[in-house]
Amino acid sequence: MTDFVYQAELELIEQSDSRVELSLTIPENLYYFQGHFPQAPILPGVAQLDWVMNYLTQYFATDREKLVSVDALKFQHIVRPGYQVTLTLEQVKANKYAFSYFSSHGQHASGKVVFA
C-alpha cells in the first residue's frame, strides 16, 4: 500500500508584505492523484485552490471563513506528478489577492480571491 501525502514539497522563494513566491514540487504519491486519472494523473483544480487558501492563511493571516468570491479563475495547463511549479500570491487590495501557478511548462492556473 502506498503512503499518500496531501501537500507538495514547499520552499519559500521570496516574501514581502504584499507578495509571496513559493516553489512547490508535486510528489508522485500525492493523494489528489488517486483516481484523477489512473493512466494520466493530473492535479485537480480544487486541490490547487485549496493550497492557495492555505498559503493565504499562512502568509497573509486571511480567514477562510470570510471568503466572498474567487474571481477570474482560469486553469490553463494541467499539473502532473513530478512538476515543479511556482505559486505567486500577491495582495492587490486590503481584501483581495491574486494568485498564479506557473512552471517551465507554462501558466497552469490563475485567479483572484476576495475576502469580506
mmCIF file of N, CA and C in Angstrom:
data_model
loop_
_atom_site.group_PDB
_atom_site.id
_atom_site.type_symbol
_atom_site.label_atom_id
_atom_site.label_comp_id
_atom_site.label_asym_id
_atom_site.label_seq_id
_atom_site.Cartn_x
_atom_site.Cartn_y
_atom_site.Cartn_z
ATOM 1 N N MET A 1 0.838 -1.187 0.000
ATOM 2 C CA MET A 1 0.000 0.000 0.000
ATOM 3 C C MET A 1 0.882 1.249 0.000
ATOM 4 N N THR A 2 0.528 2.196 -0.807
ATOM 5 C CA THR A 2 1.296 3.428 -0.930
ATOM 6 C C THR A 2 0.896 4.419 0.157
ATOM 7 N N ASP A 3 1.889 5.067 0.738
ATOM 8 C CA ASP A 3 1.614 6.153 1.678
ATOM 9 C C ASP A 3 1.428 7.423 0.873
ATOM 10 N N PHE A 4 0.290 8.059 1.054
ATOM 11 C CA PHE A 4 -0.014 9.268 0.312
ATOM 12 C C PHE A 4 0.330 10.499 1.135
ATOM 13 N N VAL A 5 0.657 11.582 0.433
ATOM 14 C CA VAL A 5 0.868 12.879 1.064
ATOM 15 C C VAL A 5 -0.194 13.830 0.530
ATOM 16 N N TYR A 6 -0.486 14.882 1.278
ATOM 17 C CA TYR A 6 -1.551 15.815 0.924
ATOM 18 C C TYR A 6 -1.042 17.177 0.470
ATOM 19 N N GLN A 7 0.237 17.408 0.615
ATOM 20 C CA GLN A 7 0.809 18.696 0.236
ATOM 21 C C GLN A 7 2.021 18.483 -0.659
ATOM 22 N N ALA A 8 2.324 19.491 -1.428
ATOM 23 C CA ALA A 8 3.547 19.499 -2.219
ATOM 24 C C ALA A 8 4.722 19.824 -1.301
ATOM 25 N N GLU A 9 5.922 19.502 -1.765
ATOM 26 C CA GLU A 9 7.119 19.917 -1.046
ATOM 27 C C GLU A 9 7.266 21.414 -1.268
ATOM 28 N N LEU A 10 7.373 22.158 -0.189
ATOM 29 C CA LEU A 10 7.298 23.615 -0.237
ATOM 30 C C LEU A 10 8.639 24.261 0.064
ATOM 31 N N GLU A 11 8.969 25.293 -0.731
ATOM 32 C CA GLU A 11 10.142 26.112 -0.458
ATOM 33 C C GLU A 11 9.759 27.573 -0.684
ATOM 34 N N LEU A 12 10.025 28.393 0.311
ATOM 35 C CA LEU A 12 9.773 29.829 0.195
ATOM 36 C C LEU A 12 10.885 30.442 -0.641
ATOM 37 N N ILE A 13 10.512 31.097 -1.740
ATOM 38 C CA ILE A 13 11.490 31.734 -2.615
ATOM 39 C C ILE A 13 11.673 33.191 -2.228
ATOM 40 N N GLU A 14 10.556 33.887 -2.048
ATOM 41 C CA GLU A 14 10.614 35.319 -1.776
ATOM 42 C C GLU A 14 9.381 35.725 -0.983
ATOM 43 N N GLN A 15 9.552 36.677 -0.073
ATOM 44 C CA GLN A 15 8.421 37.149 0.714
ATOM 45 C C GLN A 15 8.589 38.624 1.043
ATOM 46 N N SER A 16 7.491 39.383 0.848
ATOM 47 C CA SER A 16 7.436 40.780 1.265
ATOM 48 C C SER A 16 6.083 40.981 1.942
ATOM 49 N N ASP A 17 5.765 42.209 2.312
ATOM 50 C CA ASP A 17 4.482 42.469 2.968
ATOM 51 C C ASP A 17 3.295 42.167 2.057
ATOM 52 N N SER A 18 3.470 42.323 0.734
ATOM 53 C CA SER A 18 2.335 42.171 -0.178
ATOM 54 C C SER A 18 2.491 41.046 -1.193
ATOM 55 N N ARG A 19 3.590 40.287 -1.114
ATOM 56 C CA ARG A 19 3.829 39.254 -2.131
ATOM 57 C C ARG A 19 4.607 38.085 -1.552
ATOM 58 N N VAL A 20 4.213 36.877 -1.963
ATOM 59 C CA VAL A 20 4.920 35.664 -1.570
ATOM 60 C C VAL A 20 5.095 34.806 -2.817
ATOM 61 N N GLU A 21 6.300 34.270 -2.977
ATOM 62 C CA GLU A 21 6.568 33.360 -4.083
ATOM 63 C C GLU A 21 7.061 32.044 -3.494
ATOM 64 N N LEU A 22 6.373 30.956 -3.855
ATOM 65 C CA LEU A 22 6.664 29.634 -3.309
ATOM 66 C C LEU A 22 7.004 28.669 -4.432
ATOM 67 N N SER A 23 7.936 27.775 -4.166
ATOM 68 C CA SER A 23 8.234 26.693 -5.099
ATOM 69 C C SER A 23 7.584 25.429 -4.550
ATOM 70 N N LEU A 24 6.798 24.775 -5.384
ATOM 71 C CA LEU A 24 6.101 23.550 -4.987
ATOM 72 C C LEU A 24 6.558 22.400 -5.876
ATOM 73 N N THR A 25 7.080 21.361 -5.274
ATOM 74 C CA THR A 25 7.413 20.151 -6.017
ATOM 75 C C THR A 25 6.272 19.173 -5.797
ATOM 76 N N ILE A 26 5.646 18.764 -6.871
ATOM 77 C CA ILE A 26 4.443 17.933 -6.811
ATOM 78 C C ILE A 26 4.859 16.461 -6.721
ATOM 79 N N PRO A 27 4.642 15.812 -5.570
ATOM 80 C CA PRO A 27 5.098 14.437 -5.394
ATOM 81 C C PRO A 27 4.256 13.429 -6.184
ATOM 82 N N GLU A 28 4.914 12.350 -6.568
ATOM 83 C CA GLU A 28 4.254 11.271 -7.317
ATOM 84 C C GLU A 28 3.153 10.617 -6.485
ATOM 85 N N ASN A 29 3.311 10.568 -5.162
ATOM 86 C CA ASN A 29 2.353 9.893 -4.285
ATOM 87 C C ASN A 29 1.345 10.853 -3.655
ATOM 88 N N LEU A 30 1.076 11.968 -4.331
ATOM 89 C CA LEU A 30 0.111 12.939 -3.831
ATOM 90 C C LEU A 30 -1.288 12.320 -3.810
ATOM 91 N N TYR A 31 -1.956 12.462 -2.706
ATOM 92 C CA TYR A 31 -3.285 11.872 -2.521
ATOM 93 C C TYR A 31 -4.256 12.264 -3.637
ATOM 94 N N TYR A 32 -4.183 13.519 -4.077
ATOM 95 C CA TYR A 32 -5.145 14.040 -5.046
ATOM 96 C C TYR A 32 -5.025 13.411 -6.432
ATOM 97 N N PHE A 33 -3.955 12.661 -6.688
ATOM 98 C CA PHE A 33 -3.829 11.965 -7.972
ATOM 99 C C PHE A 33 -4.642 10.667 -8.008
ATOM 100 N N GLN A 34 -5.076 10.197 -6.846
ATOM 101 C CA GLN A 34 -5.868 8.972 -6.763
ATOM 102 C C GLN A 34 -7.129 9.106 -7.600
ATOM 103 N N GLY A 35 -7.271 8.283 -8.630
ATOM 104 C CA GLY A 35 -8.488 8.267 -9.421
ATOM 105 C C GLY A 35 -8.669 9.488 -10.310
ATOM 106 N N HIS A 36 -7.647 10.319 -10.429
ATOM 107 C CA HIS A 36 -7.792 11.563 -11.214
ATOM 108 C C HIS A 36 -6.611 11.739 -12.161
ATOM 109 N N PHE A 37 -6.309 11.016 -13.003
ATOM 110 C CA PHE A 37 -6.856 9.827 -13.658
ATOM 111 C C PHE A 37 -5.782 8.762 -13.632
ATOM 112 N N PRO A 38 -6.126 7.488 -13.441
ATOM 113 C CA PRO A 38 -5.120 6.444 -13.218
ATOM 114 C C PRO A 38 -4.020 6.349 -14.295
ATOM 115 N N GLN A 39 -4.381 6.472 -15.573
ATOM 116 C CA GLN A 39 -3.382 6.338 -16.644
ATOM 117 C C GLN A 39 -2.604 7.637 -16.888
ATOM 118 N N ALA A 40 -3.169 8.750 -16.541
ATOM 119 C CA ALA A 40 -2.521 10.044 -16.769
ATOM 120 C C ALA A 40 -2.933 11.006 -15.652
ATOM 121 N N PRO A 41 -2.330 10.860 -14.455
ATOM 122 C CA PRO A 41 -2.752 11.676 -13.306
ATOM 123 C C PRO A 41 -2.509 13.167 -13.512
ATOM 124 N N ILE A 42 -3.485 13.962 -13.066
ATOM 125 C CA ILE A 42 -3.365 15.416 -13.087
ATOM 126 C C ILE A 42 -3.839 15.964 -11.743
ATOM 127 N N LEU A 43 -3.293 17.109 -11.374
ATOM 128 C CA LEU A 43 -3.663 17.738 -10.110
ATOM 129 C C LEU A 43 -4.994 18.462 -10.277
ATOM 130 N N PRO A 44 -6.027 18.070 -9.526
ATOM 131 C CA PRO A 44 -7.334 18.724 -9.652
ATOM 132 C C PRO A 44 -7.267 20.212 -9.296
ATOM 133 N N GLY A 45 -8.058 20.999 -9.988
ATOM 134 C CA GLY A 45 -8.129 22.432 -9.724
ATOM 135 C C GLY A 45 -8.554 22.738 -8.306
ATOM 136 N N VAL A 46 -9.437 21.915 -7.746
ATOM 137 C CA VAL A 46 -9.907 22.151 -6.380
ATOM 138 C C VAL A 46 -8.750 22.023 -5.382
ATOM 139 N N ALA A 47 -7.803 21.131 -5.650
ATOM 140 C CA ALA A 47 -6.634 20.999 -4.779
ATOM 141 C C ALA A 47 -5.743 22.239 -4.896
ATOM 142 N N GLN A 48 -5.579 22.742 -6.123
ATOM 143 C CA GLN A 48 -4.776 23.949 -6.327
ATOM 144 C C GLN A 48 -5.387 25.135 -5.589
ATOM 145 N N LEU A 49 -6.696 25.257 -5.654
ATOM 146 C CA LEU A 49 -7.382 26.356 -4.971
ATOM 147 C C LEU A 49 -7.289 26.194 -3.452
ATOM 148 N N ASP A 50 -7.382 24.967 -2.968
ATOM 149 C CA ASP A 50 -7.249 24.716 -1.535
ATOM 150 C C ASP A 50 -5.856 25.127 -1.048
ATOM 151 N N TRP A 51 -4.833 24.832 -1.826
ATOM 152 C CA TRP A 51 -3.475 25.240 -1.449
ATOM 153 C C TRP A 51 -3.365 26.759 -1.407
ATOM 154 N N VAL A 52 -3.967 27.435 -2.382
ATOM 155 C CA VAL A 52 -3.965 28.904 -2.374
ATOM 156 C C VAL A 52 -4.564 29.409 -1.067
ATOM 157 N N MET A 53 -5.714 28.865 -0.698
ATOM 158 C CA MET A 53 -6.370 29.309 0.534
ATOM 159 C C MET A 53 -5.495 29.025 1.753
ATOM 160 N N ASN A 54 -4.872 27.855 1.809
ATOM 161 C CA ASN A 54 -3.997 27.513 2.936
ATOM 162 C C ASN A 54 -2.815 28.469 3.033
ATOM 163 N N TYR A 55 -2.178 28.757 1.899
ATOM 164 C CA TYR A 55 -0.999 29.618 1.923
ATOM 165 C C TYR A 55 -1.371 31.079 2.157
ATOM 166 N N LEU A 56 -2.543 31.506 1.714
ATOM 167 C CA LEU A 56 -3.001 32.859 2.048
ATOM 168 C C LEU A 56 -3.189 32.989 3.558
ATOM 169 N N THR A 57 -3.740 31.955 4.178
ATOM 170 C CA THR A 57 -3.913 31.943 5.627
ATOM 171 C C THR A 57 -2.560 31.971 6.330
ATOM 172 N N GLN A 58 -1.631 31.171 5.828
ATOM 173 C CA GLN A 58 -0.313 31.068 6.451
ATOM 174 C C GLN A 58 0.513 32.340 6.305
ATOM 175 N N TYR A 59 0.536 32.919 5.118
ATOM 176 C CA TYR A 59 1.446 34.043 4.866
ATOM 177 C C TYR A 59 0.805 35.426 5.004
ATOM 178 N N PHE A 60 -0.534 35.496 4.899
ATOM 179 C CA PHE A 60 -1.199 36.791 4.993
ATOM 180 C C PHE A 60 -2.246 36.843 6.104
ATOM 181 N N ALA A 61 -2.354 35.780 6.882
ATOM 182 C CA ALA A 61 -3.293 35.712 8.010
ATOM 183 C C ALA A 61 -4.741 35.996 7.585
ATOM 184 N N THR A 62 -5.118 35.518 6.397
ATOM 185 C CA THR A 62 -6.506 35.661 5.963
ATOM 186 C C THR A 62 -7.373 34.642 6.695
ATOM 187 N N ASP A 63 -8.660 34.883 6.692
ATOM 188 C CA ASP A 63 -9.628 33.996 7.346
ATOM 189 C C ASP A 63 -10.494 33.348 6.266
ATOM 190 N N ARG A 64 -10.306 32.041 6.067
ATOM 191 C CA ARG A 64 -11.064 31.299 5.046
ATOM 192 C C ARG A 64 -12.563 31.482 5.203
ATOM 193 N N GLU A 65 -13.002 31.633 6.443
ATOM 194 C CA GLU A 65 -14.437 31.767 6.711
ATOM 195 C C GLU A 65 -15.005 33.069 6.143
ATOM 196 N N LYS A 66 -14.135 34.014 5.816
ATOM 197 C CA LYS A 66 -14.585 35.304 5.285
ATOM 198 C C LYS A 66 -14.442 35.400 3.767
ATOM 199 N N LEU A 67 -14.265 34.251 3.117
ATOM 200 C CA LEU A 67 -14.171 34.220 1.659
ATOM 201 C C LEU A 67 -15.482 34.698 1.044
ATOM 202 N N VAL A 68 -15.389 35.649 0.122
ATOM 203 C CA VAL A 68 -16.559 36.180 -0.571
ATOM 204 C C VAL A 68 -16.654 35.583 -1.971
ATOM 205 N N SER A 69 -15.525 35.565 -2.694
ATOM 206 C CA SER A 69 -15.559 35.048 -4.062
ATOM 207 C C SER A 69 -14.174 34.678 -4.551
ATOM 208 N N VAL A 70 -14.181 33.862 -5.592
ATOM 209 C CA VAL A 70 -12.982 33.568 -6.363
ATOM 210 C C VAL A 70 -13.295 34.073 -7.764
ATOM 211 N N ASP A 71 -12.537 35.052 -8.228
ATOM 212 C CA ASP A 71 -12.810 35.719 -9.499
ATOM 213 C C ASP A 71 -11.741 35.390 -10.536
ATOM 214 N N ALA A 72 -12.130 35.480 -11.790
ATOM 215 C CA ALA A 72 -11.210 35.317 -12.928
ATOM 216 C C ALA A 72 -10.406 34.020 -12.837
ATOM 217 N N LEU A 73 -11.027 32.960 -12.325
ATOM 218 C CA LEU A 73 -10.350 31.674 -12.150
ATOM 219 C C LEU A 73 -10.139 31.017 -13.511
ATOM 220 N N LYS A 74 -8.883 30.681 -13.798
ATOM 221 C CA LYS A 74 -8.542 30.046 -15.071
ATOM 222 C C LYS A 74 -7.563 28.917 -14.823
ATOM 223 N N PHE A 75 -7.801 27.804 -15.477
ATOM 224 C CA PHE A 75 -6.872 26.681 -15.465
ATOM 225 C C PHE A 75 -6.378 26.510 -16.893
ATOM 226 N N GLN A 76 -5.116 26.873 -17.136
ATOM 227 C CA GLN A 76 -4.585 26.888 -18.489
ATOM 228 C C GLN A 76 -3.908 25.578 -18.893
ATOM 229 N N HIS A 77 -3.045 25.036 -18.039
ATOM 230 C CA HIS A 77 -2.320 23.801 -18.339
ATOM 231 C C HIS A 77 -2.368 22.887 -17.119
ATOM 232 N N ILE A 78 -2.469 21.602 -17.378
ATOM 233 C CA ILE A 78 -2.549 20.638 -16.286
ATOM 234 C C ILE A 78 -1.220 20.544 -15.531
ATOM 235 N N VAL A 79 -1.307 20.109 -14.286
ATOM 236 C CA VAL A 79 -0.137 19.872 -13.438
ATOM 237 C C VAL A 79 -0.041 18.371 -13.228
ATOM 238 N N ARG A 80 1.098 17.818 -13.540
ATOM 239 C CA ARG A 80 1.331 16.370 -13.434
ATOM 240 C C ARG A 80 2.294 16.055 -12.282
ATOM 241 N N PRO A 81 2.325 14.784 -11.869
ATOM 242 C CA PRO A 81 3.280 14.358 -10.830
ATOM 243 C C PRO A 81 4.711 14.696 -11.252
ATOM 244 N N GLY A 82 5.489 15.161 -10.292
ATOM 245 C CA GLY A 82 6.887 15.465 -10.545
ATOM 246 C C GLY A 82 7.146 16.885 -11.015
ATOM 247 N N TYR A 83 6.109 17.619 -11.379
ATOM 248 C CA TYR A 83 6.302 19.010 -11.809
ATOM 249 C C TYR A 83 6.802 19.855 -10.641
ATOM 250 N N GLN A 84 7.609 20.835 -10.979
ATOM 251 C CA GLN A 84 7.990 21.860 -10.008
ATOM 252 C C GLN A 84 7.327 23.140 -10.480
ATOM 253 N N VAL A 85 6.426 23.659 -9.651
ATOM 254 C CA VAL A 85 5.672 24.852 -10.027
ATOM 255 C C VAL A 85 5.950 25.973 -9.027
ATOM 256 N N THR A 86 5.790 27.177 -9.512
ATOM 257 C CA THR A 86 5.920 28.357 -8.661
ATOM 258 C C THR A 86 4.523 28.908 -8.428
ATOM 259 N N LEU A 87 4.204 29.141 -7.183
ATOM 260 C CA LEU A 87 2.939 29.760 -6.807
ATOM 261 C C LEU A 87 3.248 31.158 -6.305
ATOM 262 N N THR A 88 2.645 32.150 -6.950
ATOM 263 C CA THR A 88 2.800 33.539 -6.525
ATOM 264 C C THR A 88 1.482 34.015 -5.944
ATOM 265 N N LEU A 89 1.550 34.585 -4.756
ATOM 266 C CA LEU A 89 0.397 35.181 -4.078
ATOM 267 C C LEU A 89 0.701 36.656 -3.894
ATOM 268 N N GLU A 90 -0.236 37.504 -4.311
ATOM 269 C CA GLU A 90 0.012 38.941 -4.205
ATOM 270 C C GLU A 90 -1.231 39.665 -3.716
ATOM 271 N N GLN A 91 -1.062 40.496 -2.699
ATOM 272 C CA GLN A 91 -2.161 41.301 -2.185
ATOM 273 C C GLN A 91 -2.330 42.497 -3.111
ATOM 274 N N VAL A 92 -3.524 42.620 -3.733
ATOM 275 C CA VAL A 92 -3.772 43.721 -4.660
ATOM 276 C C VAL A 92 -4.650 44.806 -4.040
ATOM 277 N N LYS A 93 -5.409 44.453 -3.015
ATOM 278 C CA LYS A 93 -6.198 45.393 -2.207
ATOM 279 C C LYS A 93 -6.210 44.830 -0.793
ATOM 280 N N ALA A 94 -6.773 45.572 0.142
ATOM 281 C CA ALA A 94 -6.793 45.120 1.536
ATOM 282 C C ALA A 94 -7.454 43.756 1.686
ATOM 283 N N ASN A 95 -8.445 43.464 0.857
ATOM 284 C CA ASN A 95 -9.191 42.210 0.986
ATOM 285 C C ASN A 95 -9.139 41.353 -0.284
ATOM 286 N N LYS A 96 -8.214 41.649 -1.197
ATOM 287 C CA LYS A 96 -8.162 40.943 -2.484
ATOM 288 C C LYS A 96 -6.736 40.494 -2.798
ATOM 289 N N TYR A 97 -6.619 39.235 -3.220
ATOM 290 C CA TYR A 97 -5.325 38.623 -3.504
ATOM 291 C C TYR A 97 -5.357 37.962 -4.875
ATOM 292 N N ALA A 98 -4.285 38.136 -5.630
ATOM 293 C CA ALA A 98 -4.140 37.458 -6.915
ATOM 294 C C ALA A 98 -3.202 36.270 -6.706
ATOM 295 N N PHE A 99 -3.434 35.207 -7.479
ATOM 296 C CA PHE A 99 -2.537 34.066 -7.422
ATOM 297 C C PHE A 99 -2.269 33.550 -8.826
ATOM 298 N N SER A 100 -1.119 32.899 -8.985
ATOM 299 C CA SER A 100 -0.819 32.225 -10.242
ATOM 300 C C SER A 100 0.142 31.080 -9.990
ATOM 301 N N TYR A 101 -0.088 30.002 -10.712
ATOM 302 C CA TYR A 101 0.797 28.844 -10.730
ATOM 303 C C TYR A 101 1.468 28.823 -12.104
ATOM 304 N N PHE A 102 2.797 28.711 -12.141
ATOM 305 C CA PHE A 102 3.476 28.576 -13.423
ATOM 306 C C PHE A 102 4.711 27.703 -13.254
ATOM 307 N N SER A 103 5.195 27.188 -14.374
ATOM 308 C CA SER A 103 6.391 26.350 -14.375
ATOM 309 C C SER A 103 7.037 26.432 -15.749
ATOM 310 N N SER A 104 8.020 25.603 -15.979
ATOM 311 C CA SER A 104 8.655 25.547 -17.296
ATOM 312 C C SER A 104 7.677 25.047 -18.360
ATOM 313 N N HIS A 105 6.553 24.484 -17.920
ATOM 314 C CA HIS A 105 5.521 24.001 -18.850
ATOM 315 C C HIS A 105 4.530 25.095 -19.223
ATOM 316 N N GLY A 106 4.630 26.260 -18.585
ATOM 317 C CA GLY A 106 3.741 27.379 -18.880
ATOM 318 C C GLY A 106 2.919 27.791 -17.677
ATOM 319 N N GLN A 107 1.926 28.621 -17.939
ATOM 320 C CA GLN A 107 0.993 29.084 -16.903
ATOM 321 C C GLN A 107 -0.016 27.961 -16.644
ATOM 322 N N HIS A 108 -0.170 27.575 -15.369
ATOM 323 C CA HIS A 108 -1.082 26.479 -15.027
ATOM 324 C C HIS A 108 -2.438 26.988 -14.561
ATOM 325 N N ALA A 109 -2.447 27.986 -13.708
ATOM 326 C CA ALA A 109 -3.709 28.491 -13.161
ATOM 327 C C ALA A 109 -3.498 29.902 -12.641
ATOM 328 N N SER A 110 -4.608 30.643 -12.567
ATOM 329 C CA SER A 110 -4.547 31.988 -12.007
ATOM 330 C C SER A 110 -5.953 32.403 -11.577
ATOM 331 N N GLY A 111 -6.003 33.428 -10.758
ATOM 332 C CA GLY A 111 -7.289 33.944 -10.308
ATOM 333 C C GLY A 111 -7.107 34.967 -9.208
ATOM 334 N N LYS A 112 -8.228 35.407 -8.672
ATOM 335 C CA LYS A 112 -8.230 36.365 -7.564
ATOM 336 C C LYS A 112 -9.168 35.851 -6.479
ATOM 337 N N VAL A 113 -8.787 36.072 -5.233
ATOM 338 C CA VAL A 113 -9.561 35.643 -4.084
ATOM 339 C C VAL A 113 -9.958 36.891 -3.293
ATOM 340 N N VAL A 114 -11.257 37.015 -3.000
ATOM 341 C CA VAL A 114 -11.768 38.190 -2.305
ATOM 342 C C VAL A 114 -12.361 37.768 -0.962
ATOM 343 N N PHE A 115 -12.008 38.529 0.075
ATOM 344 C CA PHE A 115 -12.498 38.275 1.427
ATOM 345 C C PHE A 115 -13.367 39.440 1.892
ATOM 346 N N ALA A 116 -14.255 39.171 2.858
ATOM 347 C CA ALA A 116 -15.103 40.223 3.434
ATOM 348 C C ALA A 116 -14.269 41.142 4.288
#
